[in-house]
Amino acid sequence: MSAGKDKEIGGETREAVLRIFSPLLMIWLTLALLPTPGRAQVTFERLLNSGREPQNWLTYSGDYSGRRFSALDQINPANAHSLTAQWAFQTGASGKLETSPLLVDGIMYATAQDDRAVALDARTGRPIWLYQHQLPGDIRPCCGRVNRGLAILGDKVFLGTLDAHVIALDSKTGNVIWDVIAADYQKGYSFTVAPLAVKNLIVIGVSGGEYGVRGFIDAYDASTGERKWRFYTVPGPGEPGHDSWEGDSWKIGGAPAWNTGTYDPATNQIFWPTGNPSPSNRGEGRAGDNLFSNSLLALNADTGKMNWLFQFTKHDEHDWDATQVPVMIDAGGKHLIAQANRNGFFYVIDRSTGKLLSASAYGNTTWTDSKDAEGRPIARKEASPTREGHTVCPGALGATNFMAPAYNPQTALFYVTARDQCDIFSTAPQPYEAGHAYYGSAYFPSDEAEPYRGFLKAIDPATGAIRWQFEHTSPTWSGVLSTAGGLVFTGDAEGNFVALNAASGQPLWHFQMGGAVYAPPIAFAIDGKEYLAIAAGSAIYAFALP
Amino acid sequence: MSFSSLTGRSKENAHKTKLNRQSLQRWVVVLTFFAWMLLLAFPVVSTSAEDRNPYAGDPKAAKAGEYEFRINCALCHGLGAHGGGRGPDLTRAQKKHAHSDADLFQVISNGIPGTVMPANGTNGQGVGMTDEEIWQIITYIRSVEVRASLSSAGSAAHGQQLFFGDANCSLCHMVEGKGGRLGPELTGVGGSRTQESIIDSVRNPSRRLAWGLTEPTKEFPQEYETVTVVTAEGKKIKGVALNEDNFSVQIMDSGEQIHLLEKDRLRSFQKSRESVMPPYTPDLLSDQDLQDIVAYLTSVGTK
């Protein structure tokens, strides 16, 4: 018991220290922010026009659209077979390495598990600086200690941590510029997401859907760390959508926002997806649609006010977070946003209005057999978890999950890592206890079903049809990159980095990296030479033509 | 400077402290030190390792424990604790690794090294169960135990003769260092799987292959799938897959030869979930003989 009390005092002391030191910090910041001649700052204008500098990779998805597409075309189907490993950087951390590095003017900025950050010479893989956030021993990250990457703006990189801090680091030294606490990690709040820099704001969504948190998306002033707005993904009393929760269930309603959204400069809107309601697998006690869980939110970037929302899975009972990267596609004069959802459907939405245009299954979906008036697939009553347990597809891990997808405007195909697995869902009511896992149900792989299968699928957004698919030996957690060279790149669970023909899915080259892949690839160039990078095992690898 | 040098600092200090304490050569002090180490290592978990179940026989606690069991244990031990392909049947009164409630508490808290049984809180799902929840689970397990003798169903001695003799099991399966290598090693199987699942695997070997050795607990699944290939030179090889990825496969053939192959150099590659093990139908192996073999495997596996 005494250990628990010490912890609380420790937290208060930390806040007090921050309060005392913040004026000093401000003075120091003012000095630090004085412009230095010749410094190549990553301005908002550069982020807006990232297409003009394809040698760099400036945001989690490469640009604001979420396409994870590189305009570099030096490496193509004719020469991909001669790709060669250039270097490996060992992070020294164990567990799942989900980082998607940034690349700015020859320097790579990446994260590793346990909230490490690193700047590397992207030509050699040699570190320039290293930063290790000191984590308390009792953090509560659901699903492993992971981090998916940084945001960059000005001369700072931005990190969200597993103990729910948002930290700005000097991009030249790795020194901490500011460090703010967004929420109480002991109640299950954490950050795993790569933040998104928009204007002078650092936008970040919280994790903790397995702990009965009340989800939110925050925006911090990049210069000071001051919080400019917070959007609660579970509406409070008097707010629209509040009546979609039973009683007080909204207070612990979940709806985390743990994957990076996208930004549309034309309308100044941020598109950010949300995750499962809590408890994740039990609907009893939270009757209603449970807004804004499992939704795509369109928020005003300056104010955080919601313009529209689209809820993919209403009243979810299968842990189908809708946190997959929403990808902006402009086609046929239409401004669309597309998502391959964990529930097994590929959705295309008009991003001006939030109106659903199509929803097509891209995997095995036994949970639904009908659509509502808007065209949204709706759950069969029988798909709910039962006491005895019964099989539902997709399983709790979903038809896809956090793996970043890619869209290639040249092939007009959407590439997504997909998983065929069914689970047995069985009820297991739990009382809510702050900071404790809060599932309300158990799920486990169905032994009666076929073994799980994993694919890279190329979906035609115009029709929802699967144009080609590449079957992996087993399901992978790797994301996908597509390039103007006519290639797609992905990793597999057995440790291969693979290049495929973007038009046909034919594998062209592979390299065994010696560890399972949980990360998406990126592309960049230095001195006119195109590189690819991806994390596998505990290391980051770079590849190029000889 | 490396990351390990940053994180290694506290370990170094701890080591120095340890040396100072030990130099006093007084076991009381050493014990106090270890108690403190425990406190430091597990700040949120209550540190008094209790040896009595505070909920023994309490049906309400057993009910709460059932739900905790479903969430934390059923993945391997099955709904109802009857065991699955991965974890043993916990409704058996005789357990291999734990007899008393205190033993069970230790096993759940610390896991079983060398097996896939993880320590509480190490499955990546947050901080794990509280002591209270562990005791509830133990109360639940006790509430579903069936006190029947295991060995009554068959003759282990006769089972052993059959295993290494007429039933030909040992041509492909090894127990305690004797037997073949083509199929799964079976020394521990009687302790880790239910008798029903062993019987099912003998009667219908293709139904589930090597049941359950997949993702959550094992990065490197071996499912004993049957692979048939024709090499570039036209040589046909049939065997079980030891491991495989998108581009290569490692196969053991019936002569226990290992073949390391790249898929793009093969004329053909076929994989099947039809086991190379023949189904032992009742006319090949009677129910009684099968019971004897299961009794033998159980006697070895629960030693």
Short mmCIF file of N, CA and C in Angstrom, two decimals, chain B residues 77-217:
data_model
loop_
_atom_site.label_atom_id
_atom_site.label_comp_id
_atom_site.label_asym_id
_atom_site.label_seq_id
_atom_site.Cartn_x
_atom_site.Cartn_y
_atom_site.Cartn_z
N HIS B 77 -6.09 -22.66 -21.89
CA HIS B 77 -6.65 -23.72 -21.04
C HIS B 77 -8.12 -23.99 -21.35
N GLY B 78 -8.69 -23.28 -22.30
CA GLY B 78 -10.05 -23.56 -22.76
C GLY B 78 -11.12 -23.00 -21.84
N LEU B 79 -12.29 -22.78 -22.43
CA LEU B 79 -13.44 -22.37 -21.63
C LEU B 79 -13.75 -23.52 -20.68
N GLY B 80 -14.03 -23.21 -19.42
CA GLY B 80 -14.35 -24.26 -18.47
C GLY B 80 -13.12 -24.96 -17.93
N ALA B 81 -11.93 -24.50 -18.31
CA ALA B 81 -10.65 -25.00 -17.79
C ALA B 81 -10.38 -26.45 -18.20
N HIS B 82 -11.09 -26.91 -19.24
CA HIS B 82 -10.93 -28.30 -19.65
C HIS B 82 -9.69 -28.54 -20.51
N GLY B 83 -8.95 -27.48 -20.73
CA GLY B 83 -7.72 -27.64 -21.52
C GLY B 83 -8.00 -27.45 -22.99
N GLY B 84 -6.95 -27.07 -23.71
CA GLY B 84 -7.07 -26.92 -25.15
C GLY B 84 -5.85 -27.55 -25.76
N GLY B 85 -5.48 -27.07 -26.94
CA GLY B 85 -4.31 -27.63 -27.60
C GLY B 85 -3.03 -27.12 -26.96
N ARG B 86 -3.13 -26.03 -26.23
CA ARG B 86 -1.91 -25.40 -25.73
C ARG B 86 -1.68 -25.65 -24.24
N GLY B 87 -2.74 -25.61 -23.46
CA GLY B 87 -2.58 -25.73 -22.01
C GLY B 87 -3.29 -26.95 -21.47
N PRO B 88 -2.80 -27.48 -20.35
CA PRO B 88 -3.41 -28.68 -19.79
C PRO B 88 -4.80 -28.45 -19.23
N ASP B 89 -5.50 -29.56 -19.08
CA ASP B 89 -6.81 -29.61 -18.45
C ASP B 89 -6.63 -29.30 -16.96
N LEU B 90 -7.19 -28.18 -16.52
CA LEU B 90 -6.99 -27.79 -15.12
C LEU B 90 -8.09 -28.32 -14.22
N THR B 91 -9.03 -29.08 -14.80
CA THR B 91 -10.04 -29.68 -13.94
C THR B 91 -9.50 -30.96 -13.31
N ARG B 92 -8.33 -31.41 -13.78
CA ARG B 92 -7.69 -32.55 -13.11
C ARG B 92 -7.21 -32.14 -11.73
N ALA B 93 -7.53 -32.99 -10.75
CA ALA B 93 -7.08 -32.68 -9.39
C ALA B 93 -5.56 -32.74 -9.31
N GLN B 94 -4.97 -33.71 -10.06
CA GLN B 94 -3.50 -33.81 -10.05
C GLN B 94 -2.93 -32.86 -11.08
N LYS B 95 -2.09 -31.97 -10.65
CA LYS B 95 -1.47 -31.04 -11.58
C LYS B 95 0.04 -31.21 -11.54
N LYS B 96 0.67 -30.97 -12.67
CA LYS B 96 2.09 -31.26 -12.78
C LYS B 96 2.94 -30.27 -11.99
N HIS B 97 2.57 -28.99 -12.08
CA HIS B 97 3.46 -27.96 -11.54
C HIS B 97 2.97 -27.36 -10.22
N ALA B 98 1.81 -27.75 -9.77
CA ALA B 98 1.28 -27.11 -8.57
C ALA B 98 0.33 -28.05 -7.85
N HIS B 99 0.49 -28.12 -6.52
CA HIS B 99 -0.44 -28.92 -5.72
C HIS B 99 -1.31 -28.02 -4.85
N SER B 100 -0.67 -27.22 -4.01
CA SER B 100 -1.43 -26.36 -3.09
C SER B 100 -1.89 -25.09 -3.80
N ASP B 101 -2.79 -24.37 -3.16
CA ASP B 101 -3.21 -23.06 -3.67
C ASP B 101 -2.01 -22.12 -3.78
N ALA B 102 -1.11 -22.21 -2.79
CA ALA B 102 0.08 -21.34 -2.82
C ALA B 102 0.94 -21.65 -4.04
N ASP B 103 1.06 -22.95 -4.39
CA ASP B 103 1.81 -23.34 -5.60
C ASP B 103 1.17 -22.70 -6.84
N LEU B 104 -0.17 -22.82 -6.90
CA LEU B 104 -0.88 -22.26 -8.06
C LEU B 104 -0.66 -20.75 -8.16
N PHE B 105 -0.69 -20.11 -6.99
CA PHE B 105 -0.47 -18.66 -6.96
C PHE B 105 0.91 -18.33 -7.55
N GLN B 106 1.90 -19.11 -7.17
CA GLN B 106 3.26 -18.90 -7.68
C GLN B 106 3.32 -19.11 -9.19
N VAL B 107 2.68 -20.19 -9.64
CA VAL B 107 2.72 -20.52 -11.08
C VAL B 107 2.05 -19.42 -11.90
N ILE B 108 0.89 -18.94 -11.42
CA ILE B 108 0.19 -17.89 -12.17
C ILE B 108 0.99 -16.59 -12.12
N SER B 109 1.59 -16.30 -10.98
CA SER B 109 2.35 -15.04 -10.84
C SER B 109 3.62 -15.05 -11.67
N ASN B 110 4.34 -16.16 -11.63
CA ASN B 110 5.69 -16.18 -12.20
C ASN B 110 5.82 -16.97 -13.49
N GLY B 111 4.77 -17.67 -13.89
CA GLY B 111 4.86 -18.49 -15.08
C GLY B 111 5.68 -19.75 -14.83
N ILE B 112 5.85 -20.56 -15.87
CA ILE B 112 6.66 -21.77 -15.76
C ILE B 112 7.77 -21.68 -16.80
N PRO B 113 8.99 -21.45 -16.37
CA PRO B 113 10.10 -21.32 -17.32
C PRO B 113 10.21 -22.57 -18.20
N GLY B 114 10.53 -22.36 -19.45
CA GLY B 114 10.70 -23.49 -20.36
C GLY B 114 9.39 -23.97 -20.96
N THR B 115 8.28 -23.35 -20.55
CA THR B 115 7.00 -23.66 -21.16
C THR B 115 6.42 -22.35 -21.69
N VAL B 116 5.27 -22.43 -22.34
CA VAL B 116 4.66 -21.20 -22.84
C VAL B 116 3.79 -20.52 -21.78
N MET B 117 3.73 -21.09 -20.58
CA MET B 117 2.96 -20.47 -19.49
C MET B 117 3.67 -19.18 -19.05
N PRO B 118 3.05 -18.01 -19.35
CA PRO B 118 3.74 -16.75 -19.06
C PRO B 118 3.54 -16.30 -17.61
N ALA B 119 4.43 -15.42 -17.15
CA ALA B 119 4.23 -14.79 -15.85
C ALA B 119 3.11 -13.77 -15.97
N ASN B 120 2.35 -13.60 -14.89
CA ASN B 120 1.28 -12.61 -14.85
C ASN B 120 1.81 -11.24 -15.27
N GLY B 121 1.09 -10.59 -16.18
CA GLY B 121 1.48 -9.23 -16.57
C GLY B 121 2.50 -9.17 -17.68
N THR B 122 2.89 -10.32 -18.23
CA THR B 122 3.93 -10.28 -19.28
C THR B 122 3.38 -10.59 -20.67
N ASN B 123 2.06 -10.67 -20.78
CA ASN B 123 1.50 -10.99 -22.10
C ASN B 123 1.25 -9.72 -22.91
N GLY B 124 1.77 -8.60 -22.46
CA GLY B 124 1.61 -7.36 -23.22
C GLY B 124 0.30 -6.66 -22.94
N GLN B 125 -0.55 -7.26 -22.14
CA GLN B 125 -1.84 -6.64 -21.85
C GLN B 125 -1.77 -5.95 -20.49
N GLY B 126 -1.07 -4.82 -20.45
CA GLY B 126 -1.09 -4.01 -19.25
C GLY B 126 -0.34 -4.62 -18.08
N VAL B 127 -0.85 -4.39 -16.88
CA VAL B 127 -0.09 -4.73 -15.69
C VAL B 127 -0.50 -6.07 -15.10
N GLY B 128 -1.39 -6.78 -15.76
CA GLY B 128 -1.76 -8.11 -15.28
C GLY B 128 -2.81 -8.07 -14.18
N MET B 129 -2.99 -9.25 -13.56
CA MET B 129 -4.05 -9.40 -12.56
C MET B 129 -3.54 -8.99 -11.19
N THR B 130 -4.47 -8.55 -10.34
CA THR B 130 -4.11 -8.27 -8.95
C THR B 130 -4.05 -9.60 -8.19
N ASP B 131 -3.45 -9.59 -7.00
CA ASP B 131 -3.43 -10.79 -6.14
C ASP B 131 -4.84 -11.31 -5.93
N GLU B 132 -5.75 -10.37 -5.67
CA GLU B 132 -7.15 -10.72 -5.42
C GLU B 132 -7.72 -11.52 -6.60
N GLU B 133 -7.43 -11.01 -7.80
CA GLU B 133 -7.97 -11.69 -8.99
C GLU B 133 -7.34 -13.07 -9.18
N ILE B 134 -6.06 -13.20 -8.85
CA ILE B 134 -5.40 -14.51 -8.96
C ILE B 134 -6.05 -15.51 -7.99
N TRP B 135 -6.30 -15.05 -6.77
CA TRP B 135 -6.95 -15.95 -5.80
C TRP B 135 -8.35 -16.33 -6.27
N GLN B 136 -9.04 -15.40 -6.90
CA GLN B 136 -10.38 -15.72 -7.42
C GLN B 136 -10.28 -16.80 -8.49
N ILE B 137 -9.26 -16.69 -9.34
CA ILE B 137 -9.08 -17.69 -10.39
C ILE B 137 -8.78 -19.05 -9.77
N ILE B 138 -7.94 -19.07 -8.74
CA ILE B 138 -7.62 -20.34 -8.07
C ILE B 138 -8.88 -20.93 -7.45
N THR B 139 -9.70 -20.06 -6.86
CA THR B 139 -10.96 -20.52 -6.28
C THR B 139 -11.86 -21.14 -7.35
N TYR B 140 -11.86 -20.48 -8.51
CA TYR B 140 -12.65 -21.02 -9.63
C TYR B 140 -12.11 -22.38 -10.06
N ILE B 141 -10.79 -22.49 -10.23
CA ILE B 141 -10.20 -23.76 -10.68
C ILE B 141 -10.56 -24.88 -9.70
N ARG B 142 -10.45 -24.57 -8.40
CA ARG B 142 -10.79 -25.60 -7.40
C ARG B 142 -12.26 -26.01 -7.51
N SER B 143 -13.11 -25.04 -7.90
CA SER B 143 -14.55 -25.33 -7.96
C SER B 143 -14.92 -26.24 -9.12
N VAL B 144 -14.04 -26.35 -10.11
CA VAL B 144 -14.39 -27.19 -11.28
C VAL B 144 -13.54 -28.47 -11.32
N GLU B 145 -12.73 -28.69 -10.32
CA GLU B 145 -11.87 -29.88 -10.32
C GLU B 145 -12.69 -31.15 -10.18
N VAL B 146 -12.24 -32.17 -10.89
CA VAL B 146 -12.86 -33.48 -10.81
C VAL B 146 -11.85 -34.40 -10.14
N ARG B 147 -12.24 -34.98 -9.04
CA ARG B 147 -11.26 -35.79 -8.32
C ARG B 147 -11.33 -37.24 -8.79
N ALA B 148 -10.82 -37.49 -9.97
CA ALA B 148 -10.79 -38.86 -10.50
C ALA B 148 -9.34 -39.25 -10.73
N SER B 149 -9.05 -40.49 -10.54
CA SER B 149 -7.68 -40.95 -10.76
C SER B 149 -7.41 -41.02 -12.26
N LEU B 150 -6.23 -40.62 -12.63
CA LEU B 150 -5.89 -40.55 -14.05
C LEU B 150 -5.55 -41.90 -14.63
N SER B 151 -4.92 -42.70 -13.83
CA SER B 151 -4.33 -43.92 -14.39
C SER B 151 -5.32 -45.06 -14.52
N SER B 152 -6.56 -44.86 -14.04
CA SER B 152 -7.49 -45.99 -14.01
C SER B 152 -7.90 -46.43 -15.40
N ALA B 153 -7.83 -45.52 -16.39
CA ALA B 153 -8.39 -45.83 -17.69
C ALA B 153 -7.57 -46.84 -18.49
N GLY B 154 -6.28 -46.94 -18.24
CA GLY B 154 -5.49 -47.85 -19.07
C GLY B 154 -4.24 -48.31 -18.38
N SER B 155 -3.52 -49.23 -19.03
CA SER B 155 -2.28 -49.74 -18.48
C SER B 155 -1.10 -49.02 -19.13
N ALA B 156 -0.39 -48.23 -18.32
CA ALA B 156 0.74 -47.48 -18.84
C ALA B 156 1.83 -48.42 -19.34
N ALA B 157 2.03 -49.52 -18.64
CA ALA B 157 3.09 -50.45 -19.03
C ALA B 157 2.81 -51.04 -20.41
N HIS B 158 1.55 -51.45 -20.61
CA HIS B 158 1.18 -51.99 -21.92
C HIS B 158 1.26 -50.90 -22.99
N GLY B 159 0.84 -49.69 -22.60
CA GLY B 159 0.91 -48.55 -23.52
C GLY B 159 2.34 -48.31 -23.99
N GLN B 160 3.28 -48.42 -23.09
CA GLN B 160 4.68 -48.21 -23.44
C GLN B 160 5.14 -49.26 -24.45
N GLN B 161 4.74 -50.52 -24.22
CA GLN B 161 5.09 -51.60 -25.17
C GLN B 161 4.54 -51.30 -26.55
N LEU B 162 3.28 -50.88 -26.57
CA LEU B 162 2.65 -50.57 -27.86
C LEU B 162 3.35 -49.40 -28.55
N PHE B 163 3.64 -48.35 -27.76
CA PHE B 163 4.24 -47.14 -28.32
C PHE B 163 5.54 -47.46 -29.05
N PHE B 164 6.37 -48.27 -28.38
CA PHE B 164 7.68 -48.59 -28.98
C PHE B 164 7.65 -49.88 -29.78
N GLY B 165 6.45 -50.52 -29.89
CA GLY B 165 6.35 -51.80 -30.57
C GLY B 165 5.31 -51.80 -31.66
N ASP B 166 4.28 -52.59 -31.46
CA ASP B 166 3.31 -52.87 -32.52
C ASP B 166 2.59 -51.64 -33.07
N ALA B 167 2.39 -50.61 -32.23
CA ALA B 167 1.62 -49.45 -32.73
C ALA B 167 2.49 -48.53 -33.58
N ASN B 168 3.78 -48.74 -33.58
CA ASN B 168 4.71 -47.99 -34.46
C ASN B 168 4.78 -46.49 -34.18
N CYS B 169 4.33 -46.06 -33.01
CA CYS B 169 4.35 -44.61 -32.72
C CYS B 169 5.78 -44.08 -32.76
N SER B 170 6.71 -44.88 -32.20
CA SER B 170 8.08 -44.38 -32.02
C SER B 170 8.85 -44.31 -33.33
N LEU B 171 8.26 -44.79 -34.42
CA LEU B 171 8.93 -44.59 -35.71
C LEU B 171 9.07 -43.09 -36.00
N CYS B 172 8.09 -42.32 -35.57
CA CYS B 172 8.08 -40.89 -35.88
C CYS B 172 8.11 -39.99 -34.64
N HIS B 173 7.72 -40.53 -33.48
CA HIS B 173 7.61 -39.70 -32.28
C HIS B 173 8.63 -40.12 -31.23
N MET B 174 9.19 -39.14 -30.55
CA MET B 174 10.17 -39.41 -29.51
C MET B 174 9.55 -39.18 -28.15
N VAL B 175 9.87 -40.08 -27.19
CA VAL B 175 9.51 -39.88 -25.79
C VAL B 175 10.75 -40.17 -24.97
N GLU B 176 11.12 -39.27 -24.12
CA GLU B 176 12.29 -39.40 -23.24
C GLU B 176 13.53 -39.84 -24.02
N GLY B 177 13.75 -39.20 -25.14
CA GLY B 177 14.99 -39.43 -25.89
C GLY B 177 14.99 -40.63 -26.80
N LYS B 178 13.90 -41.39 -26.83
CA LYS B 178 13.85 -42.57 -27.71
C LYS B 178 12.74 -42.41 -28.74
N GLY B 179 13.07 -42.74 -29.99
CA GLY B 179 12.05 -42.69 -31.02
C GLY B 179 12.48 -41.82 -32.19
N GLY B 180 11.51 -41.55 -33.09
CA GLY B 180 11.82 -40.83 -34.32
C GLY B 180 11.65 -39.33 -34.18
N ARG B 181 11.99 -38.64 -35.26
CA ARG B 181 12.02 -37.17 -35.22
C ARG B 181 11.00 -36.52 -36.17
N LEU B 182 10.32 -37.32 -36.98
CA LEU B 182 9.47 -36.71 -38.01
C LEU B 182 8.26 -35.99 -37.41
N GLY B 183 7.70 -36.59 -36.37
CA GLY B 183 6.51 -36.00 -35.74
C GLY B 183 6.88 -35.26 -34.47
N PRO B 184 5.88 -34.63 -33.82
CA PRO B 184 6.14 -33.90 -32.59
C PRO B 184 6.73 -34.79 -31.47
N GLU B 185 7.63 -34.23 -30.70
CA GLU B 185 8.19 -34.89 -29.53
C GLU B 185 7.09 -34.97 -28.48
N LEU B 186 6.91 -36.13 -27.83
CA LEU B 186 5.70 -36.34 -27.02
C LEU B 186 5.95 -36.55 -25.53
N THR B 187 7.15 -36.29 -25.06
CA THR B 187 7.43 -36.54 -23.64
C THR B 187 6.45 -35.79 -22.73
N GLY B 188 6.19 -34.54 -23.06
CA GLY B 188 5.37 -33.72 -22.16
C GLY B 188 3.90 -33.66 -22.53
N VAL B 189 3.53 -34.32 -23.62
CA VAL B 189 2.19 -34.11 -24.15
C VAL B 189 1.08 -34.54 -23.19
N GLY B 190 1.37 -35.60 -22.41
CA GLY B 190 0.36 -36.09 -21.47
C GLY B 190 0.08 -35.10 -20.35
N GLY B 191 1.01 -34.19 -20.12
CA GLY B 191 0.80 -33.18 -19.09
C GLY B 191 0.24 -31.90 -19.62
N SER B 192 0.40 -31.69 -20.92
CA SER B 192 0.01 -30.39 -21.46
C SER B 192 -1.27 -30.45 -22.27
N ARG B 193 -1.75 -31.65 -22.56
CA ARG B 193 -2.99 -31.74 -23.34
C ARG B 193 -3.97 -32.69 -22.70
N THR B 194 -5.23 -32.50 -23.02
CA THR B 194 -6.24 -33.37 -22.45
C THR B 194 -6.15 -34.75 -23.09
N GLN B 195 -6.64 -35.76 -22.37
CA GLN B 195 -6.66 -37.11 -22.94
C GLN B 195 -7.54 -37.14 -24.19
N GLU B 196 -8.63 -36.38 -24.15
CA GLU B 196 -9.53 -36.36 -25.31
C GLU B 196 -8.80 -35.81 -26.54
N SER B 197 -7.99 -34.78 -26.35
CA SER B 197 -7.34 -34.19 -27.52
C SER B 197 -6.24 -35.13 -28.04
N ILE B 198 -5.59 -35.88 -27.15
CA ILE B 198 -4.59 -36.86 -27.62
C ILE B 198 -5.28 -37.97 -28.41
N ILE B 199 -6.40 -38.45 -27.88
CA ILE B 199 -7.14 -39.50 -28.58
C ILE B 199 -7.60 -39.00 -29.95
N ASP B 200 -8.08 -37.74 -29.98
CA ASP B 200 -8.54 -37.15 -31.24
C ASP B 200 -7.38 -37.06 -32.24
N SER B 201 -6.20 -36.70 -31.75
CA SER B 201 -5.05 -36.56 -32.64
C SER B 201 -4.60 -37.90 -33.21
N VAL B 202 -4.81 -38.99 -32.46
CA VAL B 202 -4.43 -40.32 -32.94
C VAL B 202 -5.46 -40.83 -33.95
N ARG B 203 -6.72 -40.61 -33.64
CA ARG B 203 -7.79 -41.10 -34.53
C ARG B 203 -7.91 -40.24 -35.80
N ASN B 204 -7.77 -38.90 -35.63
CA ASN B 204 -7.93 -37.99 -36.77
C ASN B 204 -6.73 -37.03 -36.85
N PRO B 205 -5.56 -37.54 -37.22
CA PRO B 205 -4.36 -36.68 -37.14
C PRO B 205 -4.43 -35.44 -38.03
N SER B 206 -5.25 -35.45 -39.06
CA SER B 206 -5.29 -34.30 -39.96
C SER B 206 -6.24 -33.21 -39.47
N ARG B 207 -7.03 -33.55 -38.47
CA ARG B 207 -8.07 -32.59 -38.07
C ARG B 207 -7.46 -31.29 -37.55
N ARG B 208 -6.44 -31.39 -36.73
CA ARG B 208 -5.86 -30.17 -36.19
C ARG B 208 -4.33 -30.12 -36.27
N LEU B 209 -3.72 -31.06 -36.95
CA LEU B 209 -2.26 -31.12 -37.02
C LEU B 209 -1.67 -30.86 -35.64
N ALA B 210 -0.57 -30.10 -35.57
CA ALA B 210 0.00 -29.80 -34.25
C ALA B 210 -0.80 -28.65 -33.67
N TRP B 211 -1.79 -29.02 -32.93
CA TRP B 211 -2.84 -28.14 -32.50
C TRP B 211 -2.32 -26.91 -31.75
N GLY B 212 -2.52 -25.76 -32.32
CA GLY B 212 -2.43 -24.54 -31.55
C GLY B 212 -1.07 -23.92 -31.36
N LEU B 213 -0.03 -24.45 -31.98
CA LEU B 213 1.29 -23.83 -31.78
C LEU B 213 1.40 -22.59 -32.65
N THR B 214 0.55 -21.62 -32.40
CA THR B 214 0.52 -20.45 -33.28
C THR B 214 0.73 -19.17 -32.51
N GLU B 215 0.59 -18.10 -33.23
CA GLU B 215 1.02 -16.76 -32.84
C GLU B 215 1.11 -16.35 -31.38
N PRO B 216 0.02 -16.35 -30.60
CA PRO B 216 0.09 -15.64 -29.33
C PRO B 216 1.24 -16.08 -28.45
N THR B 217 1.60 -17.33 -28.55
CA THR B 217 2.60 -17.82 -27.61
C THR B 217 3.89 -18.25 -28.29
#
